[in-house]
Tab-separated table of C-alpha atoms and ligand atoms in Angstrom:
chain	number	residue	atom	x	y	z
A	98	MET	CA	13.054	10.262	-57.014
A	99	PHE	CA	13.888	12.137	-53.836
A	100	SER	CA	10.258	12.791	-53.006
A	101	ARG	CA	9.361	9.131	-53.597
A	102	LYS	CA	11.991	8.154	-51.099
A	103	LEU	CA	10.521	10.641	-48.655
A	104	LEU	CA	7.019	9.272	-49.224
A	105	VAL	CA	8.167	5.712	-48.563
A	106	MET	CA	9.913	6.857	-45.414
A	107	TYR	CA	6.835	8.736	-44.301
A	108	LEU	CA	4.627	5.663	-44.834
A	109	PHE	CA	7.140	3.529	-42.969
A	110	VAL	CA	7.176	5.864	-39.956
A	111	LEU	CA	3.372	6.065	-40.008
A	112	ALA	CA	3.106	2.264	-40.028
A	113	ILE	CA	5.498	1.964	-37.078
A	114	PHE	CA	3.495	4.617	-35.218
A	115	CYS	CA	0.242	2.733	-35.836
A	116	PHE	CA	1.658	-0.562	-34.622
A	117	THR	CA	3.419	0.741	-31.564
A	118	ASN	CA	0.892	3.216	-30.281
A	119	ASP	CA	-1.868	1.285	-28.573
A	120	ASN	CA	-3.995	4.389	-28.455
A	121	TYR	CA	-4.135	4.709	-32.175
A	122	ALA	CA	-7.427	3.595	-33.595
A	123	PHE	CA	-8.942	3.959	-37.027
A	124	GLY	CA	-12.456	5.175	-37.507
A	125	ASN	CA	-14.861	7.015	-35.300
A	126	GLU	CA	-13.329	9.728	-33.116
A	127	ALA	CA	-15.714	8.975	-30.279
A	128	ASN	CA	-14.477	5.408	-30.016
A	129	LYS	CA	-10.841	6.382	-29.908
A	130	ASN	CA	-9.062	5.346	-26.740
A	131	TRP	CA	-8.781	8.299	-24.398
A	132	LYS	CA	-5.540	10.233	-24.362
A	133	ALA	CA	-4.643	13.371	-22.427
A	134	SER	CA	-5.066	16.445	-24.569
A	135	PRO	CA	-1.573	17.550	-25.686
A	136	ASP	CA	-2.590	21.202	-25.246
A	137	LEU	CA	-3.641	20.575	-21.678
A	138	VAL	CA	-0.444	18.630	-20.966
A	139	GLU	CA	1.575	21.543	-22.282
A	140	LYS	CA	-0.379	24.119	-20.334
A	141	LEU	CA	-0.224	22.194	-17.051
A	142	THR	CA	3.454	21.407	-17.462
A	143	LYS	CA	4.179	25.117	-17.901
A	144	GLY	CA	2.213	25.909	-14.760
A	145	ARG	CA	3.847	23.274	-12.547
A	146	SER	CA	7.210	22.309	-13.923
A	147	GLU	CA	7.972	19.924	-11.024
A	148	THR	CA	4.919	17.802	-11.910
A	149	ASN	CA	5.010	15.189	-14.639
A	150	TYR	CA	2.116	15.243	-17.088
A	151	SER	CA	3.852	13.474	-19.934
A	152	GLU	CA	3.438	9.745	-20.688
A	153	GLN	CA	7.007	9.661	-21.987
A	154	ARG	CA	8.334	10.654	-18.577
A	155	VAL	CA	6.420	8.023	-16.615
A	156	PRO	CA	9.154	5.898	-14.987
A	157	LYS	CA	9.500	2.213	-15.796
A	158	TYR	CA	7.895	0.292	-12.986
A	159	THR	CA	6.975	-3.195	-11.884
A	160	LEU	CA	3.800	-3.573	-9.874
A	161	PRO	CA	3.570	-5.928	-6.905
A	162	ASN	CA	1.451	-8.925	-7.903
A	163	PRO	CA	-1.844	-9.121	-5.977
A	164	LEU	CA	-1.798	-12.873	-6.536
A	165	VAL	CA	1.610	-13.619	-5.038
A	166	LEU	CA	1.967	-13.937	-1.262
A	167	THR	CA	4.723	-12.048	0.544
A	168	ASP	CA	6.604	-15.358	0.910
A	169	GLY	CA	6.596	-15.710	-2.892
A	170	ALA	CA	3.931	-18.428	-3.171
A	171	LYS	CA	1.351	-18.008	-5.941
A	172	VAL	CA	-2.319	-17.593	-5.109
A	173	THR	CA	-4.227	-19.953	-7.374
A	174	ASP	CA	-7.515	-20.495	-5.553
A	175	ALA	CA	-10.246	-18.389	-4.001
A	176	GLN	CA	-9.669	-19.738	-0.518
A	177	THR	CA	-6.010	-18.733	-0.403
A	178	TRP	CA	-7.013	-15.286	-1.622
A	179	ARG	CA	-9.688	-15.024	1.044
A	180	THR	CA	-7.809	-16.398	4.022
A	181	LYS	CA	-4.207	-15.389	3.279
A	182	ARG	CA	-3.557	-12.861	0.547
A	183	ARG	CA	-6.484	-10.526	1.142
A	184	PRO	CA	-5.681	-10.094	4.873
A	185	GLU	CA	-2.017	-9.654	3.982
A	186	ILE	CA	-2.722	-6.824	1.512
A	187	LEU	CA	-5.177	-5.154	3.873
A	188	GLU	CA	-2.546	-5.167	6.590
A	189	LEU	CA	0.059	-3.646	4.228
A	190	PHE	CA	-2.321	-0.777	3.447
A	191	ARG	CA	-2.997	-0.322	7.150
A	192	LYS	CA	0.628	-0.324	8.091
A	193	TYR	CA	2.144	1.727	5.284
A	194	VAL	CA	-0.587	3.885	3.769
A	195	TYR	CA	-3.774	4.776	5.674
A	196	GLY	CA	-2.896	3.731	9.216
A	197	ARG	CA	-4.716	1.640	11.738
A	198	ALA	CA	-8.014	2.582	13.384
A	199	PRO	CA	-7.565	1.942	17.114
A	200	ILE	CA	-11.119	0.748	17.627
A	201	ALA	CA	-13.935	-0.878	15.652
A	202	ARG	CA	-17.457	-0.138	16.855
A	203	PRO	CA	-17.296	1.684	20.221
A	204	GLU	CA	-19.356	-0.147	22.801
A	205	ASN	CA	-21.457	2.766	24.008
A	206	MET	CA	-22.013	4.474	20.667
A	207	SER	CA	-25.562	5.816	20.407
A	208	PHE	CA	-27.939	6.923	17.656
A	209	GLU	CA	-30.538	9.635	18.030
A	210	VAL	CA	-33.054	10.234	15.244
A	211	PHE	CA	-33.694	13.943	15.815
A	212	ASP	CA	-35.740	14.554	12.674
A	213	LEU	CA	-38.256	12.338	10.882
A	214	GLU	CA	-40.378	13.818	8.090
A	215	LYS	CA	-42.431	11.427	6.020
A	216	LYS	CA	-43.508	14.012	3.453
A	217	ALA	CA	-40.213	15.644	2.614
A	218	LEU	CA	-39.459	17.070	-0.846
A	219	ASP	CA	-43.146	17.411	-1.784
A	220	GLY	CA	-43.926	13.919	-0.596
A	221	LEU	CA	-41.233	12.234	-2.658
A	222	ALA	CA	-39.137	11.202	0.316
A	223	THR	CA	-38.878	10.409	3.955
A	224	ARG	CA	-36.162	12.511	5.555
A	225	LYS	CA	-34.300	11.429	8.643
A	226	GLN	CA	-31.509	13.135	10.492
A	227	VAL	CA	-29.577	11.060	12.947
A	228	THR	CA	-26.868	11.997	15.411
A	229	VAL	CA	-24.279	9.324	15.978
A	230	ASN	CA	-22.522	9.870	19.287
A	231	PHE	CA	-19.325	7.859	18.975
A	232	THR	CA	-18.765	7.264	22.679
A	233	GLY	CA	-22.264	7.869	23.968
A	234	LYS	CA	-20.809	10.543	26.283
A	235	LYS	CA	-21.845	14.179	26.385
A	236	ASP	CA	-19.495	16.705	24.721
A	237	GLU	CA	-17.633	14.078	22.733
A	238	PRO	CA	-17.514	13.980	18.931
A	239	THR	CA	-20.716	13.260	17.066
A	240	MET	CA	-21.675	13.103	13.409
A	241	ASP	CA	-25.010	13.855	11.807
A	242	ILE	CA	-26.335	11.632	9.029
A	243	LEU	CA	-28.889	13.158	6.670
A	244	ILE	CA	-30.989	10.494	4.946
A	245	TYR	CA	-33.593	10.690	2.176
A	246	LEU	CA	-35.489	7.503	1.314
A	247	PRO	CA	-37.917	7.242	-1.614
A	248	ASN	CA	-41.538	6.940	-0.491
A	249	ALA	CA	-42.368	5.069	-3.691
A	250	SER	CA	-40.808	1.920	-2.299
A	251	ALA	CA	-42.596	-0.198	0.265
A	252	LYS	CA	-39.504	-2.359	0.815
A	253	PRO	CA	-36.186	-1.440	2.461
A	254	VAL	CA	-34.194	0.501	-0.140
A	255	PRO	CA	-30.591	0.380	-1.339
A	256	VAL	CA	-28.697	3.486	-0.312
A	257	PHE	CA	-25.721	5.507	-1.504
A	258	VAL	CA	-23.705	6.869	1.408
A	259	VAL	CA	-21.531	9.850	0.553
A	260	LEU	CA	-19.343	12.089	2.693
A	261	ASN	CA	-19.741	15.748	1.776
A	262	PHE	CA	-17.315	18.682	1.893
A	263	GLY	CA	-19.459	21.556	3.103
A	264	GLY	CA	-22.052	20.304	5.606
A	265	ASN	CA	-25.254	18.328	5.065
A	266	HIS	CA	-27.192	21.542	4.479
A	267	THR	CA	-25.173	22.217	1.302
A	268	ILE	CA	-26.411	19.181	-0.619
A	269	HIS	CA	-30.006	20.424	-1.009
A	270	SER	CA	-31.926	23.629	-0.357
A	271	ASP	CA	-34.467	21.822	1.894
A	272	PRO	CA	-34.674	24.361	4.777
A	273	ALA	CA	-35.235	21.632	7.365
A	274	ILE	CA	-31.724	20.283	7.003
A	275	LYS	CA	-29.753	21.152	10.105
A	276	LEU	CA	-27.219	23.877	9.359
A	277	SER	CA	-23.795	22.631	10.358
A	278	GLU	CA	-22.144	24.528	13.180
A	279	ARG	CA	-18.802	22.838	12.738
A	280	TRP	CA	-15.472	24.127	11.449
A	281	MET	CA	-15.476	24.555	7.660
A	282	ARG	CA	-12.694	25.159	5.196
A	283	SER	CA	-12.690	28.823	4.259
A	284	GLY	CA	-13.521	30.073	0.796
A	285	GLY	CA	-16.754	29.629	-1.021
A	286	GLU	CA	-20.062	31.318	-0.559
A	287	GLY	CA	-21.644	31.206	2.872
A	288	VAL	CA	-18.583	30.411	4.966
A	289	VAL	CA	-17.475	33.175	7.323
A	290	LYS	CA	-14.649	32.652	9.818
A	291	ASN	CA	-14.688	28.923	9.147
A	292	ARG	CA	-18.399	28.631	9.972
A	293	ALA	CA	-21.317	28.073	7.582
A	294	ASP	CA	-24.206	30.503	7.348
A	295	GLU	CA	-27.651	30.366	5.715
A	296	LYS	CA	-26.192	31.428	2.359
A	297	SER	CA	-24.412	28.106	2.054
A	298	ARG	CA	-27.650	26.100	1.929
A	299	GLY	CA	-27.834	24.039	-1.254
A	300	ARG	CA	-24.410	25.258	-2.359
A	301	SER	CA	-23.246	21.853	-3.576
A	302	SER	CA	-26.625	20.640	-4.816
A	303	SER	CA	-25.237	20.227	-8.342
A	304	ARG	CA	-23.243	17.283	-6.966
A	305	PHE	CA	-26.335	15.662	-5.439
A	306	ASN	CA	-29.412	15.452	-7.598
A	307	VAL	CA	-31.450	14.099	-4.695
A	308	GLU	CA	-34.784	13.956	-6.559
A	309	GLU	CA	-33.248	11.997	-9.421
A	310	ILE	CA	-31.611	9.503	-7.034
A	311	LEU	CA	-34.954	8.993	-5.281
A	312	LYS	CA	-36.824	8.591	-8.563
A	313	ARG	CA	-34.473	5.831	-9.570
A	314	GLY	CA	-35.377	3.969	-6.381
A	315	TYR	CA	-32.313	4.716	-4.294
A	316	GLY	CA	-31.885	6.372	-0.955
A	317	LEU	CA	-29.165	8.884	-0.171
A	318	ALA	CA	-27.309	9.247	3.108
A	319	THR	CA	-24.707	11.933	3.616
A	320	ILE	CA	-22.405	13.121	6.372
A	321	TYR	CA	-20.188	16.181	6.662
A	322	TYR	CA	-16.648	14.781	6.759
A	323	GLY	CA	-15.531	17.498	9.183
A	324	ASP	CA	-17.872	16.050	11.827
A	325	ILE	CA	-15.520	13.067	11.991
A	326	ASP	CA	-12.280	14.981	11.648
A	327	PRO	CA	-11.818	18.609	10.560
A	328	ASP	CA	-9.615	18.661	7.466
A	329	PHE	CA	-6.528	20.540	8.633
A	330	HIS	CA	-3.327	19.476	10.264
A	331	ASP	CA	-3.470	20.170	13.990
A	332	GLY	CA	-1.429	17.237	15.226
A	333	PHE	CA	-4.577	15.113	15.585
A	334	LYS	CA	-5.981	17.154	18.465
A	335	ASN	CA	-9.562	17.435	17.220
A	336	GLY	CA	-12.219	15.126	15.755
A	337	VAL	CA	-12.213	11.457	16.695
A	338	HIS	CA	-8.417	11.077	16.936
A	339	PRO	CA	-7.806	12.304	20.501
A	340	VAL	CA	-10.798	10.345	21.759
A	341	PHE	CA	-9.605	6.971	20.529
A	342	ASP	CA	-5.843	7.276	19.904
A	343	LYS	CA	-3.642	4.993	21.939
A	344	LEU	CA	-0.402	6.871	22.459
A	345	ILE	CA	2.896	5.123	23.148
A	346	ASP	CA	5.059	7.231	25.499
A	347	GLY	CA	2.879	10.169	24.609
A	348	LYS	CA	3.470	9.671	20.883
A	349	ARG	CA	1.393	8.453	17.983
A	350	ALA	CA	2.541	5.221	16.335
A	351	PRO	CA	3.953	5.446	12.784
A	352	ASP	CA	0.968	3.425	11.616
A	353	ALA	CA	-1.667	5.381	13.575
A	354	TRP	CA	-4.653	6.410	11.441
A	355	GLY	CA	-4.607	9.702	9.602
A	356	SER	CA	-7.640	11.724	8.548
A	357	ILE	CA	-8.580	9.461	5.613
A	358	GLY	CA	-8.507	6.535	8.044
A	359	ALA	CA	-10.790	8.431	10.421
A	360	TRP	CA	-13.261	9.460	7.692
A	361	ALA	CA	-13.430	5.856	6.483
A	362	TRP	CA	-13.984	4.657	10.042
A	363	GLY	CA	-16.840	7.176	10.358
A	364	LEU	CA	-18.466	5.636	7.272
A	365	SER	CA	-18.395	2.268	9.015
A	366	ARG	CA	-20.157	3.824	11.988
A	367	ALA	CA	-22.840	5.090	9.571
A	368	MET	CA	-23.112	1.496	8.352
A	369	ASP	CA	-23.675	0.447	11.972
A	370	TYR	CA	-26.618	2.814	12.037
A	371	PHE	CA	-28.006	1.532	8.693
A	372	GLU	CA	-28.035	-1.965	10.141
A	373	SER	CA	-30.420	-0.725	12.799
A	374	ASP	CA	-32.762	1.039	10.356
A	375	ASP	CA	-35.518	-1.185	8.934
A	376	ASN	CA	-36.146	1.133	5.996
A	377	ILE	CA	-32.625	0.647	4.637
A	378	ASP	CA	-31.558	-2.468	2.756
A	379	ASN	CA	-28.230	-2.835	4.541
A	380	LYS	CA	-27.066	-5.555	2.145
A	381	ARG	CA	-27.202	-2.977	-0.635
A	382	VAL	CA	-25.296	0.008	0.623
A	383	ALA	CA	-22.969	1.703	-1.868
A	384	VAL	CA	-20.203	3.936	-0.549
A	385	LEU	CA	-19.283	6.823	-2.838
A	386	GLY	CA	-16.803	9.668	-2.571
A	387	HIS	CA	-15.269	12.391	-4.680
A	388	SER	CA	-11.602	13.352	-4.691
A	389	ARG	CA	-10.055	13.015	-1.190
A	390	LEU	CA	-13.362	11.495	-0.205
A	391	GLY	CA	-13.016	9.081	-3.156
A	392	LYS	CA	-9.769	7.884	-1.584
A	393	THR	CA	-11.764	7.565	1.630
A	394	ALA	CA	-14.575	5.588	-0.031
A	395	LEU	CA	-12.041	3.087	-1.383
A	396	TRP	CA	-10.387	2.640	1.991
A	397	ALA	CA	-13.809	2.330	3.679
A	398	GLY	CA	-14.838	-0.351	1.177
A	399	ALA	CA	-11.562	-2.220	1.592
A	400	ARG	CA	-11.698	-2.371	5.371
A	401	ASP	CA	-15.434	-2.915	5.751
A	402	GLU	CA	-16.990	-5.561	3.524
A	403	ARG	CA	-20.490	-4.602	4.570
A	404	PHE	CA	-20.315	-1.978	1.804
A	405	ALA	CA	-21.748	-3.873	-1.146
A	406	PHE	CA	-20.592	-1.462	-3.869
A	407	VAL	CA	-17.668	0.951	-3.755
A	408	ILE	CA	-17.322	4.059	-5.921
A	409	SER	CA	-14.281	6.245	-6.373
A	410	ASN	CA	-14.881	9.499	-8.218
A	411	ASN	CA	-11.733	11.312	-9.417
A	412	SER	CA	-9.791	10.005	-6.414
A	413	GLY	CA	-6.287	10.147	-7.918
A	414	CYS	CA	-3.147	9.783	-5.827
A	415	GLY	CA	-3.671	7.642	-2.732
A	416	GLY	CA	-7.013	6.631	-4.276
A	417	ALA	CA	-7.461	4.729	-7.526
A	418	ALA	CA	-4.348	5.974	-9.378
A	419	LEU	CA	-1.191	3.854	-9.491
A	420	SER	CA	1.431	5.557	-7.309
A	421	ARG	CA	4.349	4.150	-9.300
A	422	ARG	CA	3.423	6.147	-12.394
A	423	ALA	CA	4.188	9.349	-10.461
A	424	TYR	CA	2.012	11.202	-12.977
A	425	GLY	CA	0.246	14.355	-11.756
A	426	GLU	CA	0.075	14.332	-7.961
A	427	THR	CA	2.749	12.113	-6.384
A	428	VAL	CA	3.181	10.467	-2.987
A	429	GLY	CA	5.766	13.087	-2.032
A	430	ARG	CA	3.498	15.938	-3.098
A	431	ILE	CA	0.401	14.680	-1.300
A	432	ASN	CA	2.267	13.943	1.938
A	433	THR	CA	3.717	17.442	1.880
A	434	SER	CA	0.490	19.300	1.079
A	435	PHE	CA	-1.647	17.139	3.343
A	436	PRO	CA	0.561	15.711	6.107
A	437	HIS	CA	-2.487	14.575	8.082
A	438	TRP	CA	-4.240	12.426	5.455
A	439	PHE	CA	-2.190	9.217	5.613
A	440	CYS	CA	-0.142	7.527	8.323
A	441	GLU	CA	3.401	8.606	9.147
A	442	ASN	CA	4.894	5.482	7.548
A	443	PHE	CA	3.591	6.538	4.132
A	444	LYS	CA	6.019	9.466	4.130
A	445	GLN	CA	9.020	7.174	3.794
A	446	TYR	CA	7.882	6.532	0.215
A	447	ASN	CA	8.041	10.187	-0.823
A	448	GLY	CA	9.884	10.035	-4.146
A	449	LYS	CA	10.327	6.270	-3.649
A	450	GLU	CA	7.079	4.868	-5.005
A	451	ASP	CA	8.926	1.837	-6.322
A	452	GLU	CA	9.671	0.692	-2.794
A	453	LEU	CA	6.042	0.678	-1.669
A	454	PRO	CA	4.974	-2.865	-0.761
A	455	VAL	CA	1.601	-2.174	-2.409
A	456	ASP	CA	0.138	-0.131	-5.229
A	457	GLN	CA	-3.401	1.075	-5.701
A	458	HIS	CA	-4.559	-1.752	-8.002
A	459	MET	CA	-4.293	-3.900	-4.875
A	460	LEU	CA	-6.661	-1.588	-3.027
A	461	ILE	CA	-9.227	-2.037	-5.784
A	462	ALA	CA	-8.650	-5.798	-5.673
A	463	LEU	CA	-9.661	-5.752	-1.997
A	464	MET	CA	-13.234	-4.961	-3.104
A	465	ALA	CA	-13.536	-8.320	-4.894
A	466	PRO	CA	-15.949	-9.970	-5.392
A	467	ARG	CA	-18.055	-6.836	-4.803
A	468	PRO	CA	-18.677	-4.336	-7.608
A	469	VAL	CA	-16.406	-1.310	-7.708
A	470	TYR	CA	-16.612	1.703	-10.032
A	471	VAL	CA	-13.796	4.137	-10.759
A	472	THR	CA	-14.107	7.385	-12.678
A	473	SER	CA	-11.694	9.847	-14.183
A	474	ALA	CA	-12.230	13.195	-15.874
A	475	ASP	CA	-10.644	14.382	-19.106
A	476	GLY	CA	-9.394	17.628	-17.590
A	477	ASP	CA	-8.282	16.122	-14.285
A	478	LEU	CA	-4.718	15.137	-15.134
A	479	TRP	CA	-3.655	15.848	-11.543
A	480	ALA	CA	-5.537	12.631	-10.637
A	481	ASP	CA	-3.919	10.646	-13.505
A	482	PRO	CA	-6.840	9.161	-15.483
A	483	ARG	CA	-4.654	6.516	-17.146
A	484	GLY	CA	-3.222	5.485	-13.768
A	485	GLU	CA	-6.783	5.106	-12.453
A	486	PHE	CA	-7.765	2.991	-15.435
A	487	LEU	CA	-4.668	0.790	-15.183
A	488	ALA	CA	-5.281	0.134	-11.496
A	489	CYS	CA	-8.705	-1.259	-12.451
A	490	ARG	CA	-7.172	-3.355	-15.185
A	491	TYR	CA	-4.486	-4.816	-12.922
A	492	ALA	CA	-7.008	-5.534	-10.163
A	493	SER	CA	-8.983	-7.677	-12.589
A	494	GLY	CA	-6.881	-10.832	-12.053
A	495	VAL	CA	-8.283	-11.164	-8.553
A	496	TYR	CA	-11.850	-10.943	-9.844
A	497	ARG	CA	-11.063	-13.555	-12.488
A	498	LEU	CA	-9.668	-15.869	-9.812
A	499	LEU	CA	-13.052	-15.549	-8.098
A	500	GLY	CA	-14.862	-16.451	-11.324
A	501	LEU	CA	-15.829	-12.876	-12.258
A	502	LYS	CA	-14.966	-10.666	-15.164
A	503	GLY	CA	-13.141	-7.771	-13.515
A	504	LEU	CA	-12.926	-4.814	-15.869
A	505	GLY	CA	-13.255	-6.817	-19.076
A	506	VAL	CA	-11.202	-4.499	-21.336
A	507	ARG	CA	-7.480	-3.939	-21.756
A	508	GLU	CA	-7.397	-0.533	-23.417
A	509	MET	CA	-8.676	2.754	-22.137
A	510	PRO	CA	-12.167	3.474	-23.449
A	511	GLY	CA	-13.010	6.624	-25.362
A	512	LEU	CA	-14.247	9.763	-23.685
A	513	ASP	CA	-17.737	9.283	-22.195
A	514	GLN	CA	-17.739	5.598	-23.165
A	515	PRO	CA	-18.409	3.836	-19.859
A	516	VAL	CA	-17.076	0.323	-19.393
A	517	GLN	CA	-19.724	-1.634	-17.532
A	518	LYS	CA	-19.150	-5.162	-18.773
A	519	GLY	CA	-17.796	-6.756	-15.635
A	520	THR	CA	-17.672	-6.259	-11.892
A	521	ILE	CA	-15.272	-3.328	-12.178
A	522	GLY	CA	-16.821	-0.301	-13.882
A	523	TYR	CA	-14.880	2.631	-15.281
A	524	HIS	CA	-15.378	5.804	-17.247
A	525	VAL	CA	-13.445	8.887	-18.228
A	526	ARG	CA	-15.877	11.748	-18.587
A	527	SER	CA	-15.659	15.074	-20.414
A	528	GLY	CA	-14.953	18.012	-18.157
A	529	GLY	CA	-12.927	18.567	-15.041
A	530	HIS	CA	-12.495	17.469	-11.441
A	531	ASN	CA	-16.065	17.220	-10.176
A	532	LEU	CA	-18.946	14.920	-9.275
A	533	THR	CA	-21.613	15.367	-11.930
A	534	GLU	CA	-25.049	14.172	-12.909
A	535	TYR	CA	-23.405	12.054	-15.634
A	536	ASP	CA	-21.294	10.253	-13.011
A	537	TRP	CA	-24.301	9.596	-10.780
A	538	GLN	CA	-26.357	8.201	-13.660
A	539	ARG	CA	-23.590	5.723	-14.523
A	540	PHE	CA	-23.262	4.656	-10.869
A	541	MET	CA	-26.990	4.021	-10.717
A	542	ASP	CA	-26.880	2.088	-14.014
A	543	PHE	CA	-24.178	-0.115	-12.504
A	544	ALA	CA	-26.083	-0.483	-9.230
A	545	ASP	CA	-29.237	-1.447	-11.189
A	546	VAL	CA	-27.303	-4.385	-12.645
A	547	HIS	CA	-25.428	-5.492	-9.530
A	548	PHE	CA	-28.152	-4.824	-6.972
A	549	SER	CA	-30.888	-6.630	-8.915
A	550	ASP	CA	-32.335	-9.736	-7.241
B	168	LIG	C1	-6.277	18.273	-4.066
B	168	LIG	C2	-5.464	17.043	-3.743
B	168	LIG	C3	-6.080	15.825	-4.355
B	168	LIG	C4	-7.573	15.761	-4.151
B	168	LIG	C5	-8.250	17.121	-4.085
B	168	LIG	C6	-9.593	17.165	-3.357
B	168	LIG	O1	-5.724	19.438	-3.619
B	168	LIG	O2	-4.178	17.242	-4.245
B	168	LIG	O3	-5.426	14.666	-3.888
B	168	LIG	O4	-7.897	14.997	-3.063
B	168	LIG	O5	-7.508	18.082	-3.447
B	168	LIG	O6	-9.890	16.375	-2.476
B	168	LIG	O7	-10.335	18.068	-3.674
């Protein structure tokens, strides 16, 4: 009698669990909606007790509606989105998150192609290396773009442009790539006293399978992000900031650009170069970045609509993840660890995500109607995979308003089950925080669809 009662109770609880837990799915493990591994949650929580890794502790939040104007009016047509709401959201991100670039394309900026090899990589590619001098003046900041274009194509080719962390010479062992002489973050093979040496050649080649990209018909362009602004907090005294900053009474404005703003601006200057290069199809340039550079790729794509496809790889907080979930890295944490990444105004939202006038789904919505692809990794809870997925889902309304599908699913897909049905692509991959061959293949699959004639 007693055990029957228990059995009934057990079945009752199980039924409630099945109905209330949207992640519960019958059948094939592989098709199960992704969920953070409980073991990993436990381990990470033990290691960083101040960080929330538990879904139960995600605060209740209400997201700002991308389709409601600041004055409360609803956006119900594409024109109002285009002429009113989109500029409004862009301005909110400028003012409160990434800061404002003081200049667009500098008038005297110059390009110098200092290397042109038509038979690079055993004849597979044409290699170009180009110095962009931002002001056209001697001794002022420059950046070098390394470009590989597939020789198999007679037409201008679509290109992926990617900022890199360690210098252009780290993406491939090709000895003709100029070895960067710039400041580098310490740590890692081949960096001595914050300078790269020969040992660092090809060090990050696992993140750039150049031959495979070329074989699939795409070009690759890459720039060392430190050329634009070295990634440490020095009060904005190096890189492009001191050259272009407009100080007010000797001070920077609370919405002056931070480092992410500068890196994104540098990507637009690379786009300026692509427009002058007849071998590049400048209507099909995809901007891609990993981690902090994923945040940068999103901001670059939002502010410069010449980028036809925008890809955020494991970008997390301040990138694709919803800030209001405060899961993994938070606004307060990122502004403390990296005080130079965002604008000063962003710091007023430390611990007050709810008061932000925007959230990151609105950043993704700024890409519409262009394709955008967001990735997460199973082990990368710091970047909040679910928050990245939800941002894509909540950006979808804007795509639908423009007659497109958006993400096309409501629930998180299973591990390694890419969602590529609509104009927003998403996957959560096995493994940790990284840019892998799997990620690249999915980006190229998505580009094949959206870049086809
Ligand atoms: C982490 C940072 C993340 C992410 C990452 C990276 O330390 O907390 O936001 O950007 O660095 O860029 O590698």
